[in-house]
PDB file of C-alpha atoms in Angstrom:
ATOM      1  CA  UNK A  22      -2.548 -20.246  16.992  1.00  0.00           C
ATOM      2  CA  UNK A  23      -2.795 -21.781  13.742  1.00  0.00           C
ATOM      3  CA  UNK A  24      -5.326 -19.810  12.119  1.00  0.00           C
ATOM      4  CA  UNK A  25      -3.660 -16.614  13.444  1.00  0.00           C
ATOM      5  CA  UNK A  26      -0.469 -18.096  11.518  1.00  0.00           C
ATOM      6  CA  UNK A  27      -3.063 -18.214   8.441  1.00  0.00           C
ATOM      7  CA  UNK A  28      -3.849 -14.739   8.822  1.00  0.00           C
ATOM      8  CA  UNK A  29      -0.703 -13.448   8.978  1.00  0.00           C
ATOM      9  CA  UNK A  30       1.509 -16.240   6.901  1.00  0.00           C
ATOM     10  CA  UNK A  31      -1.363 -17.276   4.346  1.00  0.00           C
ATOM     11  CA  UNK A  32      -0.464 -20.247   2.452  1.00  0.00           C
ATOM     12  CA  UNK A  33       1.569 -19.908  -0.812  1.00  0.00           C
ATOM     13  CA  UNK A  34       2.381 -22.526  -3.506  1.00  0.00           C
ATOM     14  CA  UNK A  35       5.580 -24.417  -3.183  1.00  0.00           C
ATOM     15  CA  UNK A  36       6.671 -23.612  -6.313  1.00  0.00           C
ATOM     16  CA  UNK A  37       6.041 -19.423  -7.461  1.00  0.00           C
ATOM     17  CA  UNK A  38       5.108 -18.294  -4.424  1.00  0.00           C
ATOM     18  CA  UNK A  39       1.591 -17.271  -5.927  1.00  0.00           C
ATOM     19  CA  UNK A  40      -1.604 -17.931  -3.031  1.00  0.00           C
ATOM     20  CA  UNK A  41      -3.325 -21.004  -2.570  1.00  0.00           C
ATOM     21  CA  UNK A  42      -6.418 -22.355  -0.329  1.00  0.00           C
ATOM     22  CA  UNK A  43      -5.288 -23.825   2.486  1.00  0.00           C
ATOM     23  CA  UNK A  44      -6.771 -27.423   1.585  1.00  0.00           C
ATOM     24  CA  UNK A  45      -5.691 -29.003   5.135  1.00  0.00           C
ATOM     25  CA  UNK A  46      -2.290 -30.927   6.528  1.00  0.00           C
ATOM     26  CA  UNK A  47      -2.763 -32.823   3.538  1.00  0.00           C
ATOM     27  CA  UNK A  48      -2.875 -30.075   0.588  1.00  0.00           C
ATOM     28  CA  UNK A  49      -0.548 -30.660  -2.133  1.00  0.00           C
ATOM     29  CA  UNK A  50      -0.284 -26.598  -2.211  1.00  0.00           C
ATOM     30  CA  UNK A  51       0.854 -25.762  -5.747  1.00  0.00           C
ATOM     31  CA  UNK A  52      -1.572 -23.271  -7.708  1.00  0.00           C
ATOM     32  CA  UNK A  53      -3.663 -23.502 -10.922  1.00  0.00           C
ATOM     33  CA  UNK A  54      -0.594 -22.041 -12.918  1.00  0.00           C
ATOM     34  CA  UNK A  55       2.177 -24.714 -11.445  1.00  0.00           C
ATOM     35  CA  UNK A  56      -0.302 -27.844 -10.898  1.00  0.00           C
ATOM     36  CA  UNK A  57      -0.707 -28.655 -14.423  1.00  0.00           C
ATOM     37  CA  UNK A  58       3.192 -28.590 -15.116  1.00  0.00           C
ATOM     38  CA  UNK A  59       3.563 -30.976 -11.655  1.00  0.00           C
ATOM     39  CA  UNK A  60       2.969 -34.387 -12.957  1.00  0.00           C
ATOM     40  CA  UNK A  61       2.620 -36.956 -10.222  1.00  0.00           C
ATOM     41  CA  UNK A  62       2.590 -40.400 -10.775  1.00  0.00           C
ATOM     42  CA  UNK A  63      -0.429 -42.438  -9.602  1.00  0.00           C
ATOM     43  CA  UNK A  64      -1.352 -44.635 -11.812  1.00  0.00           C
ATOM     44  CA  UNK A  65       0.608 -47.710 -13.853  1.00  0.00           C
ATOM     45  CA  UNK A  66       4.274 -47.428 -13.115  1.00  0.00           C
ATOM     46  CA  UNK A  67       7.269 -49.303 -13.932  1.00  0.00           C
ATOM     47  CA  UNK A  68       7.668 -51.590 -10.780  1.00  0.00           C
ATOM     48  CA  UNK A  69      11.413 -51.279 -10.894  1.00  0.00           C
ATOM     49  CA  UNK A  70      12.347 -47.730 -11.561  1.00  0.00           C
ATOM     50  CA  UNK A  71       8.647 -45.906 -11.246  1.00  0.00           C
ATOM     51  CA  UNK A  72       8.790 -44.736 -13.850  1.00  0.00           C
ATOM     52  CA  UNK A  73       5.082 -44.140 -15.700  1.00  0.00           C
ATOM     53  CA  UNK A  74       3.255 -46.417 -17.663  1.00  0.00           C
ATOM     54  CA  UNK A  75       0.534 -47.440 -19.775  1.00  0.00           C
ATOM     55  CA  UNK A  76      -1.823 -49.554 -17.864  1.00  0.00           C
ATOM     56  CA  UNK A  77      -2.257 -52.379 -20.282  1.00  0.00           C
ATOM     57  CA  UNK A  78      -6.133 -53.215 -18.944  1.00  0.00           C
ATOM     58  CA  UNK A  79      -4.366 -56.914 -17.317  1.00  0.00           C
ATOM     59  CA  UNK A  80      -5.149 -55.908 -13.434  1.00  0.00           C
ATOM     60  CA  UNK A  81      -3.831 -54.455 -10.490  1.00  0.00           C
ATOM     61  CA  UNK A  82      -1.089 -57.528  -9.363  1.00  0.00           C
ATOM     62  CA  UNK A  83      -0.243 -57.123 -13.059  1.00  0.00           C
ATOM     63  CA  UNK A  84       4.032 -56.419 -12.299  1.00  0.00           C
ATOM     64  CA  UNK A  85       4.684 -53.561 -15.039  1.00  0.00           C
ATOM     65  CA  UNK A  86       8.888 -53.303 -16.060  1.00  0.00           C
ATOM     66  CA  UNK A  87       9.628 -50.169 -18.520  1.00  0.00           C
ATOM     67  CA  UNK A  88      12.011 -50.794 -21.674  1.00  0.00           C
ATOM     68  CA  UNK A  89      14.879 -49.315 -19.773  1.00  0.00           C
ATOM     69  CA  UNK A  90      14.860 -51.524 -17.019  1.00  0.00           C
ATOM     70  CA  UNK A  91      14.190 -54.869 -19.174  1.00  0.00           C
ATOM     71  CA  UNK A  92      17.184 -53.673 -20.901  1.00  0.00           C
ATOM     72  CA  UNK A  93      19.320 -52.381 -18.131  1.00  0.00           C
ATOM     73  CA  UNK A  94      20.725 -54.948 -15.204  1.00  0.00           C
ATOM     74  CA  UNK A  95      19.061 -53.615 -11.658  1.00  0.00           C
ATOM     75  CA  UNK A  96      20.782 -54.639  -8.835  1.00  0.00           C
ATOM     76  CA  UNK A  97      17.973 -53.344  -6.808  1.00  0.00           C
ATOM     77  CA  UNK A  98      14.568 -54.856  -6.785  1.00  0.00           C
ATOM     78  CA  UNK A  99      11.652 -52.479  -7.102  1.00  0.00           C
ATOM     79  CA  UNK A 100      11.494 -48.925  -7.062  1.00  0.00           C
ATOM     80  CA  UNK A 101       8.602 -45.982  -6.752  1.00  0.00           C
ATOM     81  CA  UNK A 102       8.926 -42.195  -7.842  1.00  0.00           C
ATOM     82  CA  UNK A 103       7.023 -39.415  -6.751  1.00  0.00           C
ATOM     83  CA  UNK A 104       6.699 -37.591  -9.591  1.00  0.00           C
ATOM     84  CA  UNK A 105       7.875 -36.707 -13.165  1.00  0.00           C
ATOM     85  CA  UNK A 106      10.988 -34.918 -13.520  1.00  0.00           C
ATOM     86  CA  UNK A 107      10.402 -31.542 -15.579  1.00  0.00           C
ATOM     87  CA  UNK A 108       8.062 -28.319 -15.038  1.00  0.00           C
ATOM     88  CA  UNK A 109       7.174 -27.907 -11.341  1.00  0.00           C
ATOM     89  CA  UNK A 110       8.927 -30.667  -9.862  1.00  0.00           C
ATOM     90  CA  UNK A 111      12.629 -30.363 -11.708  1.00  0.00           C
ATOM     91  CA  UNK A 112      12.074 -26.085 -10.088  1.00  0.00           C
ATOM     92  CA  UNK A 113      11.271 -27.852  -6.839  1.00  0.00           C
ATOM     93  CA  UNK A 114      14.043 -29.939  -6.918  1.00  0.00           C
ATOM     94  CA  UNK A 115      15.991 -27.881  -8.031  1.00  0.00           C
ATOM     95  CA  UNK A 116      15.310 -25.142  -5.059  1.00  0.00           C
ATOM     96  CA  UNK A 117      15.659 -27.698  -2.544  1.00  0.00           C
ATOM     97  CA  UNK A 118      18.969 -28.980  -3.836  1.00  0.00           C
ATOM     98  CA  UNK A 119      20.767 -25.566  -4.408  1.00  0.00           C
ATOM     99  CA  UNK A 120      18.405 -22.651  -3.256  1.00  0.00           C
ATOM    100  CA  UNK A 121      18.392 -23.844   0.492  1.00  0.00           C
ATOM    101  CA  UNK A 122      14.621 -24.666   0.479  1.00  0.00           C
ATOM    102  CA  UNK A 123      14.222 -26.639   3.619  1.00  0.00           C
ATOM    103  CA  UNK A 124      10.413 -25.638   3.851  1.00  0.00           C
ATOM    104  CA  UNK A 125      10.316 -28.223   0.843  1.00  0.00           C
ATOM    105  CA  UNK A 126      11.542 -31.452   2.363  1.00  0.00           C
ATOM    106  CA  UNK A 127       7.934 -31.593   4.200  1.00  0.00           C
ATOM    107  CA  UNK A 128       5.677 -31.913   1.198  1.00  0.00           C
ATOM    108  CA  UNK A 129       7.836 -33.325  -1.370  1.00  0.00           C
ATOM    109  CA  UNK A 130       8.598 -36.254   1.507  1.00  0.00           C
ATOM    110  CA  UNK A 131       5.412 -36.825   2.106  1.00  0.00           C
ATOM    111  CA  UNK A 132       4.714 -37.290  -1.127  1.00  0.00           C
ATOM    112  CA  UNK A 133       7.310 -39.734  -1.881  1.00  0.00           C
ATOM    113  CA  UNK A 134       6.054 -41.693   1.215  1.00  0.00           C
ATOM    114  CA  UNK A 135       2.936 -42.150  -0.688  1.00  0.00           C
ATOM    115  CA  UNK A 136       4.640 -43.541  -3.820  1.00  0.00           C
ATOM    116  CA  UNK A 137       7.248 -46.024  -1.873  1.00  0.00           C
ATOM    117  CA  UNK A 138       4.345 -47.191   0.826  1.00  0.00           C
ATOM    118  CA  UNK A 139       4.073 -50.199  -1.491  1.00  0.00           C
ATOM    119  CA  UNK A 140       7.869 -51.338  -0.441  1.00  0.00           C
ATOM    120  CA  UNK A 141       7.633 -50.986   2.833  1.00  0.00           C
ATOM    121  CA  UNK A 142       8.377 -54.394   4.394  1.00  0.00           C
ATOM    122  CA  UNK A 143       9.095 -55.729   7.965  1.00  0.00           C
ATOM    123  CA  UNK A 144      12.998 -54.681   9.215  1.00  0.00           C
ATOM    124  CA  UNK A 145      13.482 -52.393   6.665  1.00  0.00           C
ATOM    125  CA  UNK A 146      15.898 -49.349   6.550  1.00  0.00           C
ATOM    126  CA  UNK A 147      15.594 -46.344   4.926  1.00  0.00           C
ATOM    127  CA  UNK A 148      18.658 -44.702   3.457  1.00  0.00           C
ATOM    128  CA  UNK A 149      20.069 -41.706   1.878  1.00  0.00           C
ATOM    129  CA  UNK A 150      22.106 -41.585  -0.975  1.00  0.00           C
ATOM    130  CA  UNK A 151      25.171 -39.755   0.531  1.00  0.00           C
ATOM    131  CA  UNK A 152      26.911 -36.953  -0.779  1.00  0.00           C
ATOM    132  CA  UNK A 153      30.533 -36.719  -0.685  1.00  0.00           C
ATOM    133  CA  UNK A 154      31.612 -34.484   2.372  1.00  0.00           C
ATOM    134  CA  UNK A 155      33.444 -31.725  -0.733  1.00  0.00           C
ATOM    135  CA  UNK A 156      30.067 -31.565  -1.901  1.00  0.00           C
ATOM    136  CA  UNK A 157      28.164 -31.532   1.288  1.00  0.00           C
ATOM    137  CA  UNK A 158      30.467 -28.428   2.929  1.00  0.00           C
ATOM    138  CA  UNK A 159      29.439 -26.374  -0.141  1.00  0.00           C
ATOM    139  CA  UNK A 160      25.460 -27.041   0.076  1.00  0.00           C
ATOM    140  CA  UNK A 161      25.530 -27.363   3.691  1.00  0.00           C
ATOM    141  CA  UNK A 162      23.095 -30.273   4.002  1.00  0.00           C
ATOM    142  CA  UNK A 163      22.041 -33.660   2.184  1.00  0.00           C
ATOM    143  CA  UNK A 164      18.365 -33.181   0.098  1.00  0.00           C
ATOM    144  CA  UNK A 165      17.861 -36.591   0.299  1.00  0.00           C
ATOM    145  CA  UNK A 166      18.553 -36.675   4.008  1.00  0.00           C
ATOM    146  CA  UNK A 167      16.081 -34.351   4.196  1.00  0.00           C
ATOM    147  CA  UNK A 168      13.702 -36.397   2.744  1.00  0.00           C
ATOM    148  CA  UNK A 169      14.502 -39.768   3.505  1.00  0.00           C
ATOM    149  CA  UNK A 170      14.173 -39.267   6.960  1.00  0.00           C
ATOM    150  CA  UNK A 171      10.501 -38.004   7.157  1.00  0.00           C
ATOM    151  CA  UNK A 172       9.788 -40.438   5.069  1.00  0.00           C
ATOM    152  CA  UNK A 173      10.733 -43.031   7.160  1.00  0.00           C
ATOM    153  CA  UNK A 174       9.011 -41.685   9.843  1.00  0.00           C
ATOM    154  CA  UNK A 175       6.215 -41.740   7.948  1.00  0.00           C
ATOM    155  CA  UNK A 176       5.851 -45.222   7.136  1.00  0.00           C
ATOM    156  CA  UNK A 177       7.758 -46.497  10.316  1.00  0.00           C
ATOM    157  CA  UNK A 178      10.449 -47.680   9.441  1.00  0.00           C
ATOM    158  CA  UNK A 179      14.497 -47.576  10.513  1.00  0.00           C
ATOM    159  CA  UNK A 180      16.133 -44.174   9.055  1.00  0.00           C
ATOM    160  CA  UNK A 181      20.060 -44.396   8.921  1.00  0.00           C
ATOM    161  CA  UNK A 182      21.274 -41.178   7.551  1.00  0.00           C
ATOM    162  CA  UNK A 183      24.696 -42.508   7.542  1.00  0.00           C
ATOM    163  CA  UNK A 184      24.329 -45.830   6.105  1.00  0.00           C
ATOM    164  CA  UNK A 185      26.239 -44.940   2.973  1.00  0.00           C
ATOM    165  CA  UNK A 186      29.594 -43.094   2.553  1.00  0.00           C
ATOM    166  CA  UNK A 187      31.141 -41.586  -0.553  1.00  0.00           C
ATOM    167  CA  UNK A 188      34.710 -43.326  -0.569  1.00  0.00           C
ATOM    168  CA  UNK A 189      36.110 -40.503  -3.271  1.00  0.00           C
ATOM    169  CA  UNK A 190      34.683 -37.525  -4.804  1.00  0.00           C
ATOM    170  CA  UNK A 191      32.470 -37.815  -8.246  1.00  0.00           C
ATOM    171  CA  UNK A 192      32.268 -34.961 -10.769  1.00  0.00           C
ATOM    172  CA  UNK A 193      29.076 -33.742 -11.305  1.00  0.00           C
ATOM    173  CA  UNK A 194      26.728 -36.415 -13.491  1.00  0.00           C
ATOM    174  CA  UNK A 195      25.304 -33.629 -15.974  1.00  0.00           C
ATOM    175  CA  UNK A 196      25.859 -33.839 -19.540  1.00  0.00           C
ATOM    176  CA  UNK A 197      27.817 -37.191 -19.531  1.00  0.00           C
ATOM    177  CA  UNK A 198      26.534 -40.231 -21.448  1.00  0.00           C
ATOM    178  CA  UNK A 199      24.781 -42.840 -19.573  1.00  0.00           C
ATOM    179  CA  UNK A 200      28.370 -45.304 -19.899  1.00  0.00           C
ATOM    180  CA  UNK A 201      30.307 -42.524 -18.573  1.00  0.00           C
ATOM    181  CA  UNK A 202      27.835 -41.893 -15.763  1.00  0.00           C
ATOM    182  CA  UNK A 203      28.178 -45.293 -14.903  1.00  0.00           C
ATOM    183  CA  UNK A 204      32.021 -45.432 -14.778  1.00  0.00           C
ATOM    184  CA  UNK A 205      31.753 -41.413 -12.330  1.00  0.00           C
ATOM    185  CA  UNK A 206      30.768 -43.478  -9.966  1.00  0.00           C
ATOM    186  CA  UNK A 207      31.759 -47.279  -9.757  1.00  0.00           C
ATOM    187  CA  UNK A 208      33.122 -48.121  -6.588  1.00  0.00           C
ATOM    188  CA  UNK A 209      32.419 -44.504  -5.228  1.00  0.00           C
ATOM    189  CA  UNK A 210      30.245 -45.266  -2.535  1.00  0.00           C
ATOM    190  CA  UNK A 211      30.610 -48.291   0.723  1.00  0.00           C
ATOM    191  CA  UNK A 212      28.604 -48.884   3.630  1.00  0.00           C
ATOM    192  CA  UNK A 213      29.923 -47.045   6.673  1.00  0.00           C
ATOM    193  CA  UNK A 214      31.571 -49.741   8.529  1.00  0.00           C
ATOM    194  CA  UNK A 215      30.001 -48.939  11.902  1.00  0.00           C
ATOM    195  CA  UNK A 216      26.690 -50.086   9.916  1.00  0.00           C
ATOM    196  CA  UNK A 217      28.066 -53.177   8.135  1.00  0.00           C
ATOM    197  CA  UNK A 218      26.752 -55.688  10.561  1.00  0.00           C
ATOM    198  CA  UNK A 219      23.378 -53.953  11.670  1.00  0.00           C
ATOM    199  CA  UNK A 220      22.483 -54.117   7.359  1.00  0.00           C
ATOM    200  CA  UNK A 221      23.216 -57.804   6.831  1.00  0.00           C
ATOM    201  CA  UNK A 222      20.711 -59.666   5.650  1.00  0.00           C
ATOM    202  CA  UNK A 223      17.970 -56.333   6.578  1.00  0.00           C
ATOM    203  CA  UNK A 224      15.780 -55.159   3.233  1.00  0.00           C
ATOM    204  CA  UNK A 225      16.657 -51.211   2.594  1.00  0.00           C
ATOM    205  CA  UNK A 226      15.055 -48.377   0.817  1.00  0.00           C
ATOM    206  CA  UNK A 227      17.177 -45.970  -1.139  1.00  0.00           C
ATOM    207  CA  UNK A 228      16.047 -42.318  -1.152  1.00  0.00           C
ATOM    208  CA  UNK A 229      17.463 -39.934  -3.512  1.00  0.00           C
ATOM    209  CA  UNK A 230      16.047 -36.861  -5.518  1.00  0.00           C
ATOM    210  CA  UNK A 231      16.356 -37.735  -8.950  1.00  0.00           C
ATOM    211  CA  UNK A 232      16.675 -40.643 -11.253  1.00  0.00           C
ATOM    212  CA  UNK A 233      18.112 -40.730 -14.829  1.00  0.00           C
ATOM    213  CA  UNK A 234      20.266 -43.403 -15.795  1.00  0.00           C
ATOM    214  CA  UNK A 235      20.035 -44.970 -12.661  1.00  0.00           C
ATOM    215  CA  UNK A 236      23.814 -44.890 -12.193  1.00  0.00           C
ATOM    216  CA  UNK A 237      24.362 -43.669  -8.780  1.00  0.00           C
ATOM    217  CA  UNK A 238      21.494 -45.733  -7.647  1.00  0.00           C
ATOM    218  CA  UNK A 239      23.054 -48.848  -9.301  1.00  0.00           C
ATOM    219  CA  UNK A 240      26.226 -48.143  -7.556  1.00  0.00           C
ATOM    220  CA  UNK A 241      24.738 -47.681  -3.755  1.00  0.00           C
ATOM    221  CA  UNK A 242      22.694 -51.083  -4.624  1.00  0.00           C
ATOM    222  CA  UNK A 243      25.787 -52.364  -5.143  1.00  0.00           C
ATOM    223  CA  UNK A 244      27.702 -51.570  -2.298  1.00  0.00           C
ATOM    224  CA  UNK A 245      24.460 -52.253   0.322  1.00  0.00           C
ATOM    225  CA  UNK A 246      24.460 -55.743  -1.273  1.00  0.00           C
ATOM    226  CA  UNK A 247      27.989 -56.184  -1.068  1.00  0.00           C
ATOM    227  CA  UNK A 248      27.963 -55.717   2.462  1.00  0.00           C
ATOM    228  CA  UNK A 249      25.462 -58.661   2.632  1.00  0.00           C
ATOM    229  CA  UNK A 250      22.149 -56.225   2.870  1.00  0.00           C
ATOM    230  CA  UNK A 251      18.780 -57.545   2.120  1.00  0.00           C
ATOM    231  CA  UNK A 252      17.024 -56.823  -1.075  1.00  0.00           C
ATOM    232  CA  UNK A 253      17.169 -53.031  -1.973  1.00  0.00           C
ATOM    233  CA  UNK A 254      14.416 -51.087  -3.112  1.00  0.00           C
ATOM    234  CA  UNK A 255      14.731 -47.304  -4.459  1.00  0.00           C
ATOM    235  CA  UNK A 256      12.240 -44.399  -4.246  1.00  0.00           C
ATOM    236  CA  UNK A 257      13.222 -41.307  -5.583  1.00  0.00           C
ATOM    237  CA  UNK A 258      11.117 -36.914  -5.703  1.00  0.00           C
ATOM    238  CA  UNK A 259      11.405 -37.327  -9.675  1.00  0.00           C
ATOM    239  CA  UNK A 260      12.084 -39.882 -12.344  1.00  0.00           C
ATOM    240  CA  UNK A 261      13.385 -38.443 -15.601  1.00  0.00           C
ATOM    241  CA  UNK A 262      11.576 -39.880 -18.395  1.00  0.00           C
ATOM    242  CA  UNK A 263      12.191 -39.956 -22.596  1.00  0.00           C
ATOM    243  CA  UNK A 264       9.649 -37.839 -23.124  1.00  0.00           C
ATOM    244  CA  UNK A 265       9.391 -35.433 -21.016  1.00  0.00           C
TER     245      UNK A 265
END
C-alpha cells in the first residue's frame, strides 16, 4: 500500500513543492534548493531560549545563556528551538499558521520533539500557547496545538490543549517594540480553571511557533506559575535571532 502511495503521491519537499527521495519515516524532506535556507539548530544553544550559539570548546554539561536572556528576566527555566527563524522555516511557518498546512504539523513536530527531548522530565505537561477564540474562528485551528500535541506523544508525556486561555483579545505582535509587546499581552492569558489544580506543583512545557521577544511566552510562564505550576520550560518551530 505504501509504495503504491509512492508511485502515485511521490514525495515532495515541505517547503516548494519541488521532488525529493523518499529518505524513510524519518526524512527531513526539504530539497537541495530549500535545505540550505532551513537552518536547524543542533549544536550549542542558549539553554534558556535555544537560541544558537558558539560552542566555547568548555564541554557538553557546559549550561550556555545568550545576551538576551542574561539581560532579560525569564520566568521560565530552559527552553529548546527547532530551528532558525528566516528562509525555509519562517515559509513553513508561515504556511502552517495562515495557508491551512496541516500536512506540516507532522514533520515540523517531530522535529521540535528532537530539540525539547532534553526537558522532558517525570509528570510533565505539555501545553499550547492558546489563541484567543476571535483569532482562532478566523484560522480555524491552533498551530501550536497542532504541534504540541504530537510532540507530546512523542516523548510521552501529558498533552493539555486547553491548559491556557486567552482572558481578552491581543492585537497582532508585528512591528511593535519589544516594551510594547510586552505590555499587548500582560495579564492576557490564565490557566483554565478546570486545570488549576491538576498543574500545581506539575513541571510544563510550552509549545508555540515562534519566538522573538519572548513576550507572549513570558506572559503564559507567568500565569502557569501563578497558578502554582511547576517549573516551565518552552520549546518553540523557530527562534528569531539578531542576525538572521
Amino acid at each position: 500500500m505504501k509504495a503504491a502511495l509512492r508511485l502515485f503521491y511521490p514525495p515532495q519537499c515541505l517547503s516548494c513543492g519541488a521532488g525529493v527521495a523518499d529518505g524513510g519515516a524519518g526524512a527531513v524532506h526539504l530539497c537541495a534548493d530549500c535545505w540550505p535556507e532551513a537552518a536547524f539548530i543542533t549544536g550549542a544553544c542558549c539553554d534558556c531560549c535555544g537560541a544558537p550559539l558558539s560552542d566555547d570548546g568548555s564541554g557538553v554539561d557546559t549550561v550556555l545563556v545568550c545576551d538576551d536572556c542574561l539581560g532579560t528576566v525569564r520566568p521560565w527555566t530552559r527552553g529548546r528551538a527547532a530551528m532558525v527563524y528566516g528562509g525555509t522555516a519562517r515559509r513553513l511557518i508561515l504556511a502552517l499558521k495562515h495557508g491551512d498546512r496541516l500536512d506540516l504539523a507532522p514533520p515540523m513536530a517531530a522535529w521540535l520533539a528532537r530539540a525539547a527531548a532534553p526537558l522532558a522530565m517525570p509528570g510533565m505537561i505539555v501545553a499550547p500557547v492558546p489563541l484567543h477564540l476571535r483569532r482562532l474562528a478566523k484560522r480555524k485551528y491552533n498551530q501550536s496545538a497542532q504541534v504540541s500535541g504530537r510532540v507530546a506523544r512523542t516523548l510521552g508525556l501529558d498533552h493539555q490543549a486547553d491548559l491556557l486561555v486567552r482572558v481578552r483579545h491581543t492585537q497582532a505582535q508585528d512591528h511593535r517594540g519589544v516594551a510594547d509587546r510586552y505590555a499587548n499581552q500582560q495579564d492576557a492569558l490564565a490557566v483554565h480553571p478546570r486545570r488549576a489544580a491538576g498543574v500545581a506543583g506539575r513541571p510544563v512545557m510550552l509549545i508555540d511557533d515562534v519566538m522573538a521577544s519572548g513576550a507572549t511566552i513570558h506572559a503564559a510562564a507567568l500565569a502557569l506559575l501563578a497558578a502554582g505550576s511547576g517549573p516551565v520550560s518552552v520549546a518553540v518551530l523557530a527562534r528569531a535571532v539578531k542576525d538572521h
